[in-house]
PDB file of C-alpha atoms in Angstrom:
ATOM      1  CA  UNK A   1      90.900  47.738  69.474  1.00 48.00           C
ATOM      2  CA  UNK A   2      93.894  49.935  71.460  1.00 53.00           C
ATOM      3  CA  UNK A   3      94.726  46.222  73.025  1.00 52.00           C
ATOM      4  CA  UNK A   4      95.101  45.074  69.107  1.00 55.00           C
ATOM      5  CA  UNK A   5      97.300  47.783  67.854  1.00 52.00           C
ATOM      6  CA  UNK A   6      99.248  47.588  71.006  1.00 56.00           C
ATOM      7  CA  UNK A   7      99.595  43.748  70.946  1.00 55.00           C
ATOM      8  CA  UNK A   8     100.988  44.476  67.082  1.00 56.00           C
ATOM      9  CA  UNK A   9     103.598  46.894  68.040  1.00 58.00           C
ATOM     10  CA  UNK A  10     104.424  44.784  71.260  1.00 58.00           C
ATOM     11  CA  UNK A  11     104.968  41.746  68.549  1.00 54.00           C
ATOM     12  CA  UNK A  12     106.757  43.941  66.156  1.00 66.00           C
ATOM     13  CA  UNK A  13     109.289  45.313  68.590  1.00 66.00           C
ATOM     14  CA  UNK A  14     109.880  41.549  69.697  1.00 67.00           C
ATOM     15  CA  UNK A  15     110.659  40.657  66.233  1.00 75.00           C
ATOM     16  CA  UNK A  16     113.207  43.762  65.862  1.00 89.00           C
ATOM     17  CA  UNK A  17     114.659  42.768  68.973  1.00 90.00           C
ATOM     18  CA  UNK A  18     114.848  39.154  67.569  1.00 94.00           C
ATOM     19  CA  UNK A  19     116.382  40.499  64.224  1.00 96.00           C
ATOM     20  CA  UNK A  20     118.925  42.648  65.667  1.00 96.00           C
ATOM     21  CA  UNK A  21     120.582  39.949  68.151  1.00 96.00           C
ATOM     22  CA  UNK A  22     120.907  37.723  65.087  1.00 97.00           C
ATOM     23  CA  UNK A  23     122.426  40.889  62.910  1.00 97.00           C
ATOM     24  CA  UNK A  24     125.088  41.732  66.084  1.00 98.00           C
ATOM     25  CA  UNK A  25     125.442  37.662  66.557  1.00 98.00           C
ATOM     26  CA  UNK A  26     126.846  36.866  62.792  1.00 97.00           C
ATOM     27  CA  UNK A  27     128.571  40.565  62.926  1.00 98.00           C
ATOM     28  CA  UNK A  28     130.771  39.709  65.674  1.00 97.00           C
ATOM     29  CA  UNK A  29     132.198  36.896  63.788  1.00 96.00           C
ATOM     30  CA  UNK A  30     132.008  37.986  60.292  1.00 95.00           C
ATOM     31  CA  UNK A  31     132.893  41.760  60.423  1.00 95.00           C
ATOM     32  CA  UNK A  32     130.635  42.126  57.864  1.00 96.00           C
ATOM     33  CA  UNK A  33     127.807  44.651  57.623  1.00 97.00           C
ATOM     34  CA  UNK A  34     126.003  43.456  54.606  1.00 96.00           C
ATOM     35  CA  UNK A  35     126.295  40.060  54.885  1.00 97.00           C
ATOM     36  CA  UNK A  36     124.917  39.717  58.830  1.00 97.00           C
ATOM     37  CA  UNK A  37     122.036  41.855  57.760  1.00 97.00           C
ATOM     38  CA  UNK A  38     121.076  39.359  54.985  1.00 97.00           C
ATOM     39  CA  UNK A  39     121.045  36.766  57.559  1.00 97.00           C
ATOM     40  CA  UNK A  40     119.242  38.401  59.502  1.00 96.00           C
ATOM     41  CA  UNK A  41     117.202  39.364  56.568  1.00 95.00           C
ATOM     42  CA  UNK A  42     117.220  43.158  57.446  1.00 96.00           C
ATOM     43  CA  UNK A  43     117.802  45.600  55.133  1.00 95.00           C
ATOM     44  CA  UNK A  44     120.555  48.242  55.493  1.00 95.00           C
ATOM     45  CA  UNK A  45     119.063  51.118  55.722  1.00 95.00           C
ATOM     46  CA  UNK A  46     117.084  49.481  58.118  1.00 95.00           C
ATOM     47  CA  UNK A  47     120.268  48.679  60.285  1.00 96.00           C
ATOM     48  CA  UNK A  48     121.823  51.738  60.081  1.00 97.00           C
ATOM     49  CA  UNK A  49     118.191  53.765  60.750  1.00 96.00           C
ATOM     50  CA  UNK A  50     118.471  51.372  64.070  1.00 96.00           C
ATOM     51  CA  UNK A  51     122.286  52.409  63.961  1.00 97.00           C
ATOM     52  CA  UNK A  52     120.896  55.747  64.299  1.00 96.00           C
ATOM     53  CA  UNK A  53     117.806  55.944  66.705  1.00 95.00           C
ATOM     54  CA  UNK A  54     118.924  52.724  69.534  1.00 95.00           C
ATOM     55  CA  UNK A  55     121.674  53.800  71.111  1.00 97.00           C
ATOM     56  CA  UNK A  56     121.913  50.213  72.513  1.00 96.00           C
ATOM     57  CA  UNK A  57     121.869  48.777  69.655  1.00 96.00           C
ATOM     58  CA  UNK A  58     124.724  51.327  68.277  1.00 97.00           C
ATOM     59  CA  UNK A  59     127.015  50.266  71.346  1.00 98.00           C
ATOM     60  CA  UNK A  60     126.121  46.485  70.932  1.00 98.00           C
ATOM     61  CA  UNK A  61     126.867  46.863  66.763  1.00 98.00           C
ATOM     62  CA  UNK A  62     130.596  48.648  68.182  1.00 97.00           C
ATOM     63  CA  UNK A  63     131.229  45.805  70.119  1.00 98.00           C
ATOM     64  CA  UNK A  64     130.536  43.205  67.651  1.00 98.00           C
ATOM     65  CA  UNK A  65     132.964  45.045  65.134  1.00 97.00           C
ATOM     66  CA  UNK A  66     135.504  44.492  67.776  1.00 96.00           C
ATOM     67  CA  UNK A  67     135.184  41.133  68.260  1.00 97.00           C
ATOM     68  CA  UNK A  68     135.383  40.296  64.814  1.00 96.00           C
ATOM     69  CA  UNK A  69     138.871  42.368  64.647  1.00 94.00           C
ATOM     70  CA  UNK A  70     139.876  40.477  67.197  1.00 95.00           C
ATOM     71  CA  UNK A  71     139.194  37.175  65.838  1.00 94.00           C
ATOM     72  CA  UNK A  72     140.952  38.284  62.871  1.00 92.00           C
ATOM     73  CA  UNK A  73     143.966  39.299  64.767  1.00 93.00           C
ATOM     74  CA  UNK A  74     144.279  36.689  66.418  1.00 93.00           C
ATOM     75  CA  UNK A  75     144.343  34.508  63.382  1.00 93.00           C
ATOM     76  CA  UNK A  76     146.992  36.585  61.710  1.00 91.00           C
ATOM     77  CA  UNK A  77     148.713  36.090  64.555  1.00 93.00           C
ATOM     78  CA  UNK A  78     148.548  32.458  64.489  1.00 93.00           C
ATOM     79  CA  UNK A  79     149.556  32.295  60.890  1.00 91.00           C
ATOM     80  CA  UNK A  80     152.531  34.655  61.429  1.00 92.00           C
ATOM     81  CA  UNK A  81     154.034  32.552  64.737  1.00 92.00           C
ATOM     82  CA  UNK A  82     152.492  29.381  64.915  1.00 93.00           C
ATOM     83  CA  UNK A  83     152.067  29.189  60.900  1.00 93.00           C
ATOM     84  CA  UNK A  84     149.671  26.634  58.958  1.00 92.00           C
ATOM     85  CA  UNK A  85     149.806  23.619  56.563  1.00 95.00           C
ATOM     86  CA  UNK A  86     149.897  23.862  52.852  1.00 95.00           C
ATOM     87  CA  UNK A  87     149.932  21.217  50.690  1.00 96.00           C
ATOM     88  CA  UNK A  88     152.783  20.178  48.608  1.00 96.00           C
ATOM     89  CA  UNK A  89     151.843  20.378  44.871  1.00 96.00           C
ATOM     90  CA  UNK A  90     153.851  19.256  41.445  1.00 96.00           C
ATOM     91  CA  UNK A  91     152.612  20.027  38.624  1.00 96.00           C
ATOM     92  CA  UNK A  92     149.427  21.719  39.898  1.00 95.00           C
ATOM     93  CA  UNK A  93     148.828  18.444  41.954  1.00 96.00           C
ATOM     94  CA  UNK A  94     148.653  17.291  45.618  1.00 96.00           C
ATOM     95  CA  UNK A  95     151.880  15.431  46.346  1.00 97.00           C
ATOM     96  CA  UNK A  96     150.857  12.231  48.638  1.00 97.00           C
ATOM     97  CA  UNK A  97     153.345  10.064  50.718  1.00 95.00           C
ATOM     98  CA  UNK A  98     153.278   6.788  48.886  1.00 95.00           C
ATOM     99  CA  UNK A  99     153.186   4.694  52.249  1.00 96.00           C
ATOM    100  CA  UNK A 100     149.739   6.442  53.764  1.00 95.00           C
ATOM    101  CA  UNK A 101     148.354   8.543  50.667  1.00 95.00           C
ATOM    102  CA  UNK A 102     148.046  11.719  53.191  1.00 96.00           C
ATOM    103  CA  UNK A 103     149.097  14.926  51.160  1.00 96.00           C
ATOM    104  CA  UNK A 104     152.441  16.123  52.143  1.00 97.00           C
ATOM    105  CA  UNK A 105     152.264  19.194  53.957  1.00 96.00           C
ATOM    106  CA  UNK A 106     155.134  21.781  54.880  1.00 96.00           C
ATOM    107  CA  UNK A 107     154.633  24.533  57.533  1.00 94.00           C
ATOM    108  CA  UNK A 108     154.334  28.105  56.193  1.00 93.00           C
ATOM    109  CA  UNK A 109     154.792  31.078  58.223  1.00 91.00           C
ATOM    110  CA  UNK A 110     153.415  34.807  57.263  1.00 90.00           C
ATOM    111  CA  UNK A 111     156.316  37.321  57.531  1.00 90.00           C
ATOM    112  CA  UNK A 112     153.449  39.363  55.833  1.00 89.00           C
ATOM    113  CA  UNK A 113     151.347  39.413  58.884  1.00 89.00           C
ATOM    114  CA  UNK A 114     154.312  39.255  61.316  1.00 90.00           C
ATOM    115  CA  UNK A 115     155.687  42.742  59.964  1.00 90.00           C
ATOM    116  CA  UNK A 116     151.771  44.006  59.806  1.00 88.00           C
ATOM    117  CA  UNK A 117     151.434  42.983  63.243  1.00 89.00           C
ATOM    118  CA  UNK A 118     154.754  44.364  64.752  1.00 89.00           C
ATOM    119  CA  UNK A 119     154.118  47.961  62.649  1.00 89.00           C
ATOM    120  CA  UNK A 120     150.609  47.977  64.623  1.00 86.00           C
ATOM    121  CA  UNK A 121     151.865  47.227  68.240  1.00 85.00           C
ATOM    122  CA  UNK A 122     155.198  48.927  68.087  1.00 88.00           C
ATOM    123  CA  UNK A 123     154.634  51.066  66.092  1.00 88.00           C
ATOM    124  CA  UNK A 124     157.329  53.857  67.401  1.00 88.00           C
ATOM    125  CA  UNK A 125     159.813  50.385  66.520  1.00 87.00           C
ATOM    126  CA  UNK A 126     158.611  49.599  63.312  1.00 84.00           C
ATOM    127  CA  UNK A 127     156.954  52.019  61.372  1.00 78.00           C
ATOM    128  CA  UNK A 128     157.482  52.266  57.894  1.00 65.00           C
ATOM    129  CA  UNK A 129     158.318  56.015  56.857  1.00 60.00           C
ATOM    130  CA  UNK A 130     160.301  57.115  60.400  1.00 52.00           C
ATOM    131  CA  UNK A 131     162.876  58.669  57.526  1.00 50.00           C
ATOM    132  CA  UNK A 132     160.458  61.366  57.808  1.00 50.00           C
ATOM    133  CA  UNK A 133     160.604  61.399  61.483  1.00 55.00           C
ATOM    134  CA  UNK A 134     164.169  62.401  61.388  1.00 54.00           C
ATOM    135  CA  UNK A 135     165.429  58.541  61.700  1.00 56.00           C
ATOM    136  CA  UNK A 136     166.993  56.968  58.440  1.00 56.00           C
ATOM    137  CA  UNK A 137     167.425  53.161  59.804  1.00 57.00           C
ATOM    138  CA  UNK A 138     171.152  53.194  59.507  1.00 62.00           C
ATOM    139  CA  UNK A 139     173.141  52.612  62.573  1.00 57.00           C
ATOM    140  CA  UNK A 140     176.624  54.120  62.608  1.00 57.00           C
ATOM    141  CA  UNK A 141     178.903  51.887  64.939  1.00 55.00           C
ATOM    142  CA  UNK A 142     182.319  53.110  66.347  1.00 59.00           C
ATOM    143  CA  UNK A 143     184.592  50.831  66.834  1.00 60.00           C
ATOM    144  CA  UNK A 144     188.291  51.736  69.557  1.00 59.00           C
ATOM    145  CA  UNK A 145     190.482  49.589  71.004  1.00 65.00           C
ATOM    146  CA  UNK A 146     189.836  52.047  73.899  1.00 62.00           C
ATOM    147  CA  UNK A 147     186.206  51.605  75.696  1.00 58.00           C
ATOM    148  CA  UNK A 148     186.829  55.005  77.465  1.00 58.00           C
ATOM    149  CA  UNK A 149     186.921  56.743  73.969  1.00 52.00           C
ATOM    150  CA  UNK A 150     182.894  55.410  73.972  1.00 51.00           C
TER     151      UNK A 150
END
């Protein structure tokens, strides 16, 4: 009968195990707690009591949040340099070019994203608020006919 129970927990742990790479899998692209545990089809207080106790599994759930921050830099990124296709629309409708019926597209760019982007990784550049750092964003410029007076 030990053999039995043992064989059960042996079986369950397997299935955790199981459960949790699939969790940390769709995490790492999604970013998303709630919905990788209902693929996974784990509760979340389940995940976070496994959050808790498997340190592991804690580490591994880290990671995955990373990824999918990554992933989503690197897509604003995109959008902000190498920008994306939108359609061109009249009147709440797809324009198409007459000759091939393709919808017209025009390149968009995100200055949204490019200023969010530039804030986070030079941030000592282009920080909003560095009035209250003693620097107003004005730039007084001298000008002299003599360079020595620089």
């Amino acid at each position: 009968m030990d053999e039995d129970v043992s064989g059960k927990c042996s079986l369950r742990r397997e299935q955790s195990w199981e459960r949790k790479k699939r969790f940390l899998e769709h995490l790492s692209v999604s970013g998303n707690i709630s919905e990788a545990g209902r693929v996974a089809e784990v509760r979340r207080g389940t995940l976070y009591h496994w959050k808790d106790t498997d340190k592991e599994f804690s580490v591994r759930w880290e990671e995955a949040l990373e990824e999918a921050a990554d992933a989503l830099e690197a897509e604003a990124r995109r959008r902000a340099v190498e920008g994306y296709d939108e359609p061109v629309t009249y009147a709440g409708r797809v324009v198409c070019d007459p000759d091939t019926g393709n919808p017209i597209v025009r390149k968009r760019y995100s200055d949204g994203l490019m200023a969010f982007l530039l804030r986070a990784h030079r941030p000592s550049r282009f920080r909003a608020g560095m009035e209250s750092e003693g620097r107003s964003g004005m730039i007084s410029i001298s000008i002299s006919r003599d360079d020595s007076a620089l």
